[in-house]
Structures are given as structure tokens and as C-alpha cells.
mmCIF file of C-alpha atoms in Angstrom:
data_model
loop_
_atom_site.group_PDB
_atom_site.id
_atom_site.type_symbol
_atom_site.label_atom_id
_atom_site.label_comp_id
_atom_site.label_asym_id
_atom_site.label_seq_id
_atom_site.Cartn_x
_atom_site.Cartn_y
_atom_site.Cartn_z
ATOM 1 C CA MET A 1 -21.406 -21.002 -3.215
ATOM 2 C CA SER A 2 -22.365 -24.590 -4.261
ATOM 3 C CA ARG A 3 -24.776 -26.199 -2.187
ATOM 4 C CA GLN A 4 -22.864 -29.358 -1.538
ATOM 5 C CA GLN A 5 -20.101 -27.582 0.222
ATOM 6 C CA VAL A 6 -22.119 -25.029 2.388
ATOM 7 C CA PRO A 7 -23.814 -26.628 5.335
ATOM 8 C CA ARG A 8 -27.441 -25.530 5.436
ATOM 9 C CA LYS A 9 -28.983 -24.096 8.499
ATOM 10 C CA GLY A 10 -29.880 -26.738 10.996
ATOM 11 C CA GLN A 11 -27.576 -29.278 9.425
ATOM 12 C CA LYS A 12 -24.680 -30.507 10.998
ATOM 13 C CA PRO A 13 -21.630 -28.836 9.229
ATOM 14 C CA ASP A 14 -19.748 -31.891 8.541
ATOM 15 C CA LYS A 15 -17.861 -30.885 5.385
ATOM 16 C CA HIS A 16 -16.596 -27.533 6.061
ATOM 17 C CA ILE A 17 -16.432 -26.565 9.603
ATOM 18 C CA ILE A 18 -15.904 -22.673 10.053
ATOM 19 C CA ASP A 19 -14.666 -21.468 13.056
ATOM 20 C CA PRO A 20 -13.943 -17.999 13.673
ATOM 21 C CA LEU A 21 -11.844 -18.301 16.522
ATOM 22 C CA GLN A 22 -9.638 -20.640 14.435
ATOM 23 C CA TRP A 23 -9.318 -17.693 12.178
ATOM 24 C CA VAL A 24 -7.802 -15.539 15.108
ATOM 25 C CA GLU A 25 -5.473 -18.514 15.949
ATOM 26 C CA GLN A 26 -4.196 -19.044 12.257
ATOM 27 C CA HIS A 27 -4.589 -15.656 10.562
ATOM 28 C CA GLY A 28 -4.756 -13.296 13.151
ATOM 29 C CA ASP A 29 -1.067 -12.276 13.590
ATOM 30 C CA TYR A 30 -0.862 -12.212 9.740
ATOM 31 C CA LEU A 31 -3.848 -9.853 9.314
ATOM 32 C CA TYR A 32 -3.045 -7.643 11.945
ATOM 33 C CA ARG A 33 0.548 -6.931 10.666
ATOM 34 C CA TYR A 34 -0.810 -6.232 7.202
ATOM 35 C CA ALA A 35 -3.350 -3.810 8.575
ATOM 36 C CA LEU A 36 -0.785 -2.243 10.780
ATOM 37 C CA ARG A 37 1.601 -1.758 7.821
ATOM 38 C CA LEU A 38 -1.203 0.384 6.042
ATOM 39 C CA VAL A 39 -2.902 2.166 8.696
ATOM 40 C CA ARG A 40 0.049 2.673 10.874
ATOM 41 C CA LYS A 41 -2.134 2.859 14.003
ATOM 42 C CA PRO A 42 -2.508 -0.175 16.366
ATOM 43 C CA ASP A 43 -5.962 0.621 17.718
ATOM 44 C CA ALA A 44 -7.301 0.946 14.122
ATOM 45 C CA ALA A 45 -5.462 -2.142 12.975
ATOM 46 C CA GLU A 46 -7.052 -4.058 15.749
ATOM 47 C CA ASP A 47 -10.596 -2.751 15.138
ATOM 48 C CA LEU A 48 -9.998 -3.479 11.437
ATOM 49 C CA VAL A 49 -9.078 -6.967 11.886
ATOM 50 C CA GLN A 50 -11.960 -7.504 14.261
ATOM 51 C CA GLU A 51 -14.508 -6.059 11.736
ATOM 52 C CA THR A 52 -13.039 -8.201 9.044
ATOM 53 C CA LEU A 53 -13.517 -11.459 11.122
ATOM 54 C CA LEU A 54 -17.217 -10.226 11.704
ATOM 55 C CA VAL A 55 -17.744 -9.592 8.035
ATOM 56 C CA ALA A 56 -16.232 -13.053 6.909
ATOM 57 C CA TRP A 57 -18.221 -14.443 9.626
ATOM 58 C CA ARG A 58 -21.581 -13.163 8.392
ATOM 59 C CA GLY A 59 -20.559 -13.864 4.858
ATOM 60 C CA ARG A 60 -19.265 -17.241 5.460
ATOM 61 C CA ASP A 61 -21.819 -18.958 3.065
ATOM 62 C CA GLN A 62 -20.265 -17.266 0.339
ATOM 63 C CA PHE A 63 -16.987 -18.793 1.006
ATOM 64 C CA ALA A 64 -17.580 -22.336 0.699
ATOM 65 C CA GLY A 65 -13.875 -23.278 0.783
ATOM 66 C CA LEU A 66 -13.519 -22.075 -2.767
ATOM 67 C CA ALA A 67 -10.371 -19.963 -1.962
ATOM 68 C CA GLN A 68 -7.751 -20.007 0.493
ATOM 69 C CA GLU A 69 -9.208 -18.946 3.705
ATOM 70 C CA ARG A 70 -6.510 -16.571 4.218
ATOM 71 C CA SER A 71 -6.738 -14.721 0.740
ATOM 72 C CA TRP A 72 -10.353 -14.525 1.383
ATOM 73 C CA LEU A 73 -9.806 -12.858 4.768
ATOM 74 C CA THR A 74 -7.203 -10.551 3.338
ATOM 75 C CA ALA A 75 -9.379 -9.491 0.478
ATOM 76 C CA ILE A 76 -12.047 -8.484 2.986
ATOM 77 C CA LEU A 77 -9.384 -6.724 5.231
ATOM 78 C CA LYS A 78 -8.249 -4.746 2.244
ATOM 79 C CA ARG A 79 -11.740 -3.360 1.520
ATOM 80 C CA LYS A 80 -12.057 -2.404 5.079
ATOM 81 C CA VAL A 81 -8.499 -0.730 4.909
ATOM 82 C CA ILE A 82 -9.514 1.267 1.798
ATOM 83 C CA ASP A 83 -12.715 2.531 3.501
ATOM 84 C CA TRP A 84 -10.934 3.498 6.571
ATOM 85 C CA LEU A 85 -8.101 5.379 4.568
ATOM 86 C CA ARG A 86 -10.671 7.049 2.412
ATOM 87 C CA LYS A 87 -12.638 8.187 5.598
ATOM 88 C CA ARG A 88 -9.557 9.349 7.188
ATOM 89 C CA ILE A 89 -8.689 11.514 4.165
ATOM 90 C CA ARG A 90 -12.305 12.918 3.965
ATOM 91 C CA GLU A 91 -12.738 13.872 7.496
ATOM 92 C CA ARG A 92 -9.452 15.749 7.800
ATOM 93 C CA ASN A 93 -9.723 17.143 4.142
ATOM 94 C CA ARG A 94 -6.142 16.248 4.159
ATOM 95 C CA LEU A 95 -5.668 16.063 0.552
ATOM 96 C CA LYS A 96 -6.123 19.724 0.059
ATOM 97 C CA PHE A 97 -3.717 21.265 -1.773
ATOM 98 C CA GLU A 98 -0.635 23.068 -0.238
ATOM 99 C CA ASP A 99 1.759 24.662 -2.319
ATOM 100 C CA THR A 100 4.088 25.225 0.459
ATOM 101 C CA ASP A 101 5.675 21.816 -0.040
ATOM 102 C CA THR A 102 8.645 22.682 -2.026
ATOM 103 C CA PHE A 103 10.697 19.236 -1.280
ATOM 104 C CA THR A 104 10.686 18.283 -4.887
ATOM 105 C CA ASP A 105 11.350 21.775 -6.566
ATOM 106 C CA ASP A 106 14.201 22.016 -4.114
ATOM 107 C CA LEU A 107 15.937 19.293 -6.042
ATOM 108 C CA PHE A 108 16.168 21.444 -9.244
ATOM 109 C CA SER A 109 17.721 24.723 -10.044
ATOM 110 C CA LYS A 110 15.929 27.578 -11.410
ATOM 111 C CA SER A 111 16.521 26.515 -14.630
ATOM 112 C CA GLY A 112 15.160 23.164 -14.075
ATOM 113 C CA LYS A 113 18.475 21.208 -13.800
ATOM 114 C CA TRP A 114 19.289 18.642 -10.990
ATOM 115 C CA LYS A 115 21.014 20.439 -8.137
ATOM 116 C CA LYS A 116 22.949 17.234 -7.440
ATOM 117 C CA SER A 117 22.836 14.535 -9.929
ATOM 118 C CA PRO A 118 21.200 11.337 -8.744
ATOM 119 C CA LYS A 119 24.058 8.940 -7.723
ATOM 120 C CA ARG A 120 24.517 5.346 -8.704
ATOM 121 C CA TRP A 121 23.299 2.919 -6.072
ATOM 122 C CA LYS A 122 25.849 0.538 -4.262
ATOM 123 C CA GLN A 123 23.386 -1.995 -3.055
ATOM 124 C CA ASP A 124 21.249 -4.326 -5.093
ATOM 125 C CA ALA A 125 17.421 -4.859 -4.380
ATOM 126 C CA PRO A 126 17.134 -7.582 -1.248
ATOM 127 C CA GLU A 127 17.333 -10.994 -2.173
ATOM 128 C CA THR A 128 17.251 -13.311 0.877
ATOM 129 C CA GLU A 129 14.576 -13.743 3.166
ATOM 130 C CA ASN A 130 16.461 -11.517 5.976
ATOM 131 C CA GLU A 131 17.252 -8.770 3.587
ATOM 132 C CA ARG A 132 13.791 -8.621 2.470
ATOM 133 C CA GLU A 133 12.544 -8.389 6.061
ATOM 134 C CA GLU A 134 15.074 -5.359 6.631
ATOM 135 C CA PHE A 135 14.132 -3.880 3.392
ATOM 136 C CA TRP A 136 10.428 -3.740 4.350
ATOM 137 C CA GLU A 137 11.468 -2.187 7.648
ATOM 138 C CA THR A 138 13.333 0.473 5.718
ATOM 139 C CA ILE A 139 10.328 1.195 3.333
ATOM 140 C CA HIS A 140 8.318 1.361 6.698
ATOM 141 C CA ALA A 141 10.803 4.004 8.302
ATOM 142 C CA CYS A 142 10.855 6.014 5.255
ATOM 143 C CA SER A 143 7.097 6.058 4.927
ATOM 144 C CA GLU A 144 6.780 7.115 8.508
ATOM 145 C CA GLN A 145 8.778 10.141 7.782
ATOM 146 C CA MET A 146 6.668 11.624 5.087
ATOM 147 C CA PRO A 147 3.556 13.730 5.436
ATOM 148 C CA LEU A 148 0.638 11.432 6.182
ATOM 149 C CA LYS A 149 -1.450 12.637 3.120
ATOM 150 C CA LEU A 150 1.470 11.915 0.733
ATOM 151 C CA ARG A 151 1.572 8.186 2.100
ATOM 152 C CA ASP A 152 -2.249 7.818 2.208
ATOM 153 C CA ALA A 153 -2.497 8.756 -1.394
ATOM 154 C CA PHE A 154 0.002 6.320 -2.502
ATOM 155 C CA VAL A 155 -1.407 3.395 -0.355
ATOM 156 C CA LEU A 156 -4.851 4.172 -1.571
ATOM 157 C CA TRP A 157 -4.004 4.507 -5.076
ATOM 158 C CA HIS A 158 -2.191 1.005 -5.217
ATOM 159 C CA LEU A 159 -4.914 -0.735 -2.976
ATOM 160 C CA GLU A 160 -7.721 0.095 -5.171
ATOM 161 C CA ASP A 161 -7.863 -1.637 -8.267
ATOM 162 C CA GLN A 162 -9.564 1.286 -10.105
ATOM 163 C CA SER A 163 -8.948 3.865 -12.748
ATOM 164 C CA SER A 164 -7.611 7.233 -11.690
ATOM 165 C CA GLU A 165 -10.861 8.877 -12.601
ATOM 166 C CA GLU A 166 -12.627 6.764 -9.970
ATOM 167 C CA VAL A 167 -10.079 7.219 -7.169
ATOM 168 C CA CYS A 168 -10.141 11.047 -8.010
ATOM 169 C CA GLU A 169 -13.795 11.159 -7.868
ATOM 170 C CA LYS A 170 -13.924 9.186 -4.543
ATOM 171 C CA LEU A 171 -11.304 11.412 -2.990
ATOM 172 C CA LYS A 172 -12.763 14.473 -4.484
ATOM 173 C CA VAL A 173 -9.357 15.708 -5.904
ATOM 174 C CA LYS A 174 -8.569 16.398 -9.590
ATOM 175 C CA PRO A 175 -6.272 14.141 -11.242
ATOM 176 C CA THR A 176 -3.564 16.641 -11.810
ATOM 177 C CA HIS A 177 -3.604 16.853 -7.975
ATOM 178 C CA LEU A 178 -3.511 13.214 -7.437
ATOM 179 C CA TRP A 179 -0.254 13.200 -9.825
ATOM 180 C CA VAL A 180 1.450 15.768 -7.799
ATOM 181 C CA LEU A 181 0.810 13.974 -4.460
ATOM 182 C CA LEU A 182 2.011 10.866 -5.900
ATOM 183 C CA HIS A 183 4.969 12.408 -7.221
ATOM 184 C CA ARG A 184 5.898 14.003 -4.119
ATOM 185 C CA ALA A 185 5.547 10.759 -2.144
ATOM 186 C CA ARG A 186 7.668 8.689 -4.685
ATOM 187 C CA PHE A 187 10.472 11.495 -4.715
ATOM 188 C CA ARG A 188 10.571 11.140 -0.850
ATOM 189 C CA MET A 189 10.763 7.453 -1.041
ATOM 190 C CA TRP A 190 13.302 7.584 -3.725
ATOM 191 C CA GLN A 191 15.586 9.839 -1.604
ATOM 192 C CA CYS A 192 15.040 7.916 1.651
ATOM 193 C CA LEU A 193 15.694 4.646 0.269
ATOM 194 C CA SER A 194 18.658 5.839 -1.726
ATOM 195 C CA LYS A 195 20.198 7.047 1.596
ATOM 196 C CA LYS A 196 18.746 4.168 3.998
ATOM 197 C CA TRP A 197 19.167 1.296 1.860
ATOM 198 C CA TYR A 198 20.882 1.508 -1.394
ATOM 199 C CA GLY A 199 23.731 3.608 -0.225
ATOM 200 C CA LEU A 200 25.214 6.009 -2.891
ATOM 201 C CA GLU A 201 28.472 5.968 -4.674
ATOM 202 C CA PRO A 202 30.612 8.936 -3.647
ATOM 203 C CA SER A 203 30.679 11.046 -6.706
ATOM 204 C CA MET B 1 10.633 19.655 -27.741
ATOM 205 C CA PHE B 2 13.158 20.546 -25.222
ATOM 206 C CA VAL B 3 12.096 19.738 -21.516
ATOM 207 C CA SER B 4 13.870 20.463 -18.178
ATOM 208 C CA CYS B 5 14.998 17.827 -15.930
ATOM 209 C CA ARG B 6 12.384 18.916 -13.482
ATOM 210 C CA ARG B 7 9.719 18.586 -16.064
ATOM 211 C CA ALA B 8 11.101 14.986 -17.244
ATOM 212 C CA ALA B 9 11.046 13.840 -13.731
ATOM 213 C CA GLN B 10 7.455 14.716 -13.241
ATOM 214 C CA MET B 11 6.612 12.711 -16.447
ATOM 215 C CA ILE B 12 8.836 9.791 -15.228
ATOM 216 C CA SER B 13 6.550 9.640 -12.079
ATOM 217 C CA ARG B 14 3.267 10.040 -14.048
ATOM 218 C CA GLU B 15 4.571 7.546 -16.633
ATOM 219 C CA LEU B 16 4.320 4.966 -13.699
ATOM 220 C CA ASP B 17 0.579 5.554 -13.041
ATOM 221 C CA GLU B 18 -0.878 6.220 -16.837
ATOM 222 C CA PRO B 19 0.334 6.207 -20.329
ATOM 223 C CA LEU B 20 1.728 9.666 -21.527
ATOM 224 C CA ARG B 21 0.318 11.528 -24.323
ATOM 225 C CA ARG B 22 2.136 10.904 -27.617
ATOM 226 C CA GLY B 23 4.188 14.340 -27.469
ATOM 227 C CA GLU B 24 4.923 13.741 -23.795
ATOM 228 C CA ARG B 25 6.287 10.376 -24.508
ATOM 229 C CA PHE B 26 8.370 11.535 -27.334
ATOM 230 C CA ALA B 27 9.787 14.463 -25.368
ATOM 231 C CA LEU B 28 10.585 12.341 -22.385
ATOM 232 C CA GLY B 29 12.044 9.704 -24.522
ATOM 233 C CA VAL B 30 14.574 12.183 -26.115
ATOM 234 C CA HIS B 31 15.375 13.596 -22.840
ATOM 235 C CA ARG B 32 16.053 10.504 -21.243
ATOM 236 C CA PHE B 33 18.319 9.412 -24.071
ATOM 237 C CA LEU B 34 20.323 12.376 -23.832
ATOM 238 C CA CYS B 35 20.474 12.856 -19.962
ATOM 239 C CA THR B 36 22.432 10.512 -17.815
ATOM 240 C CA ASP B 37 20.877 11.862 -14.819
ATOM 241 C CA CYS B 38 17.365 11.353 -15.657
ATOM 242 C CA ARG B 39 18.175 8.037 -17.160
ATOM 243 C CA ARG B 40 19.456 6.933 -13.936
ATOM 244 C CA PHE B 41 16.635 8.590 -11.987
ATOM 245 C CA SER B 42 14.085 7.004 -14.097
ATOM 246 C CA THR B 43 15.491 3.472 -13.404
ATOM 247 C CA GLN B 44 15.620 4.054 -9.725
ATOM 248 C CA LEU B 45 12.157 5.526 -9.433
ATOM 249 C CA GLY B 46 10.762 2.444 -11.071
ATOM 250 C CA GLU B 47 12.572 0.267 -8.887
ATOM 251 C CA VAL B 48 11.311 2.385 -5.753
ATOM 252 C CA GLU B 49 7.844 2.223 -7.273
ATOM 253 C CA GLU B 50 8.030 -1.641 -7.541
ATOM 254 C CA SER B 51 9.202 -2.086 -4.148
ATOM 255 C CA TRP B 52 6.804 0.279 -2.368
ATOM 256 C CA ARG B 53 3.916 -0.972 -4.387
ATOM 257 C CA SER B 54 4.355 -4.556 -3.177
ATOM 258 C CA PHE B 55 4.962 -3.477 0.244
ATOM 259 C CA VAL B 56 1.379 -1.991 0.118
ATOM 260 C CA ARG B 57 -0.237 -4.610 -1.994
ATOM 261 C CA ASP B 58 1.430 -7.980 -1.063
ATOM 262 C CA ASP B 59 0.081 -9.553 1.986
ATOM 263 C CA ALA B 60 2.077 -9.500 5.099
ATOM 264 C CA ASP B 61 4.909 -11.928 5.518
ATOM 265 C CA ASP B 62 4.641 -14.667 7.990
ATOM 266 C CA THR B 63 8.031 -13.568 9.807
ATOM 267 C CA GLY B 64 7.126 -10.542 11.405
ATOM 268 C CA GLU B 65 5.730 -9.893 14.956
ATOM 269 C CA ALA B 66 2.646 -11.518 16.147
ATOM 270 C CA MET B 67 -0.026 -9.204 17.600
ATOM 271 C CA PRO B 68 0.319 -8.375 21.152
ATOM 272 C CA VAL B 69 -1.416 -10.877 23.530
ATOM 273 C CA GLU B 70 -3.979 -8.403 24.884
ATOM 274 C CA VAL B 71 -4.945 -7.307 21.316
ATOM 275 C CA LYS B 72 -5.547 -10.987 20.609
ATOM 276 C CA ALA B 73 -7.392 -11.642 23.778
ATOM 277 C CA ARG B 74 -9.853 -8.593 23.025
ATOM 278 C CA ILE B 75 -10.688 -9.931 19.364
ATOM 279 C CA GLU B 76 -11.066 -13.427 20.533
ATOM 280 C CA ALA B 77 -13.597 -12.257 23.202
ATOM 281 C CA HIS B 78 -15.208 -10.009 20.805
ATOM 282 C CA VAL B 79 -15.521 -12.679 18.076
ATOM 283 C CA ARG B 80 -16.734 -15.233 20.453
ATOM 284 C CA GLU B 81 -19.480 -12.882 21.557
ATOM 285 C CA ALA B 82 -20.541 -11.929 18.189
ATOM 286 C CA THR B 83 -20.632 -15.247 16.742
ATOM 287 C CA GLN B 84 -22.008 -17.532 19.639
ATOM 288 C CA GLY B 85 -25.579 -18.107 20.157
ATOM 289 C CA GLY B 86 -28.240 -19.837 18.185
ATOM 290 C CA ASP B 87 -26.088 -20.722 15.039
ATOM 291 C CA SER B 88 -25.182 -24.147 14.668
ATOM 292 C CA THR B 89 -21.807 -23.516 12.845
ATOM 293 C CA GLY B 90 -20.812 -21.284 15.782
ATOM 294 C CA ASN B 91 -19.177 -24.207 17.646
ATOM 295 C CA SER B 92 -15.859 -23.275 19.164
ATOM 296 C CA ARG B 93 -12.923 -25.443 19.529
#
């Protein structure tokens, strides 16, 4: 934001040349992958990256090389993704409560005990770069399997740096409802990762 | 102060999002102390949460696939069109 760093209009931008095509070259793949990871729709990811670059271009005076170019672009992309997810949720009213989802309840007996005790995990969390890559793939696969609204609720909840009240208000749901959605999402992820990644000890 | 495993599991999940009320915290603490199943579940769920959260929040790795060529071409074309014309900083490579 400081004057020295921003080329004024009409001046030659000698110190900090901003070139949006260079952004595509250097950060395009990265931004696209991230967008795709969160929204899971290639066409939407493309639009989001494109919009991000244009927003960044229009706001280039604010940038002034103070942060890493990539983190600046990623921050803009996150905002865009949040808006996009919220819109998807609102349009389809997909956070509407359905009590037909018995996935979590089915794990417990009538008296509220575990039907099958949670088993010990065989594997550790990923350590090497390769393992990490594989682990992300597994999380990806697991999140693909669950109902979209559960995944969206989880993603949105963790992308927004806001209180539960604010998130609930924006999504027009009650907090108790949000907890249930998050709870259901987590249970599914837990069960899926236990099977597909961690591996279970035979009882 | 007795809670079922079902109820304890709900609290274990909610605990990840917000502080529990004192009574709940106490009830959960007692339950977890006494119940191996829920103790294990609690640790595992915490780990799952941590991983999934960083999957969502952390920026993408540099190692994955590149965007498809045609996508890149479209984005480039669009960006070029939108940013060229009249502005001195719009000099392309």
C-alpha cells in the first residue's frame, strides 16, 4: 500500500511489475488444484481461478509486494470458494434437515452402547511426502462418498474464520443443526479413513 | 451424571468445535475415563479432524496434477482479454 512500491498510473512500473499472465504460469496449477479440492467441480474450479485472477488484477494496487504473491492469490480464492459454497447451499436449500439419516445412530445399540467397539488403528499418520500425497487422495475419496451437504458444511465451517453464530446466520441454520451435520460428516470420515487408511486390528 | 456412548460421541464431536458447558465437560470426562471405546474413539476422531481440516485449509501441494491444457488456455485468453487495453501495467511477457 505504500506509495514507493506501487507504480502510479501513467508511470513506468519499474519496481514491481505485475503481470497476470505470469500468475497463470506460476500459480495457476496450484490455485486450480486447491479450488478443485474444495468444490469438486472442474468447471466451477476454472471459473473460480479465473475470477480470482481478475479480482487480484483489479486490486493490484493493494498488493504492493507486501505478501507472497501466492498467499495473496490464495486468500482471494478462499473468499471466492466460500461465496460459491454458500450460494450452492442456499440455492438448493441443501442444509435442510432430514432425519432419515441414521448413519451415526446405527453405530449404537438401543441402549446407546457401541455396537462394535472402535478398533485400534494399525497405521500411523502419513510421514513422508509420498504418504502424504496418498493420504490426501484417501481423504478425497472419502469425502466424495459422503452426502454433499455434509461435506459442504464441514468445508465451509473450517474455511471461514468466524464464530458458529455467524456461520449459522449466514447459512440460515440453527447451531444445533450445524453440530449434527458436522458430527455426521466426521463420523463418516472417521469410518472411511479407519478402513481405507489406518487399517484395523482384528479384534 | 451417566451418559451413554452415543451421547458421549456427540459431545466428543462438538468438543472439537466449541467449548462444552461445564456439566457436559465433566460428564464426558468421567465417561471417557471409564470407557475404553470412547477414549479410543476420541483420540481417533481428533486425528481425523486435524487431517481433514488441514486438507481443507492448507493450500494445495505443489506435487499434484497440473490443470488441463485447455483450461489453462481458456483462463489465459480470458485474463489477457480482461487486463489488456489502456493500462500501463498490463504489459504481457
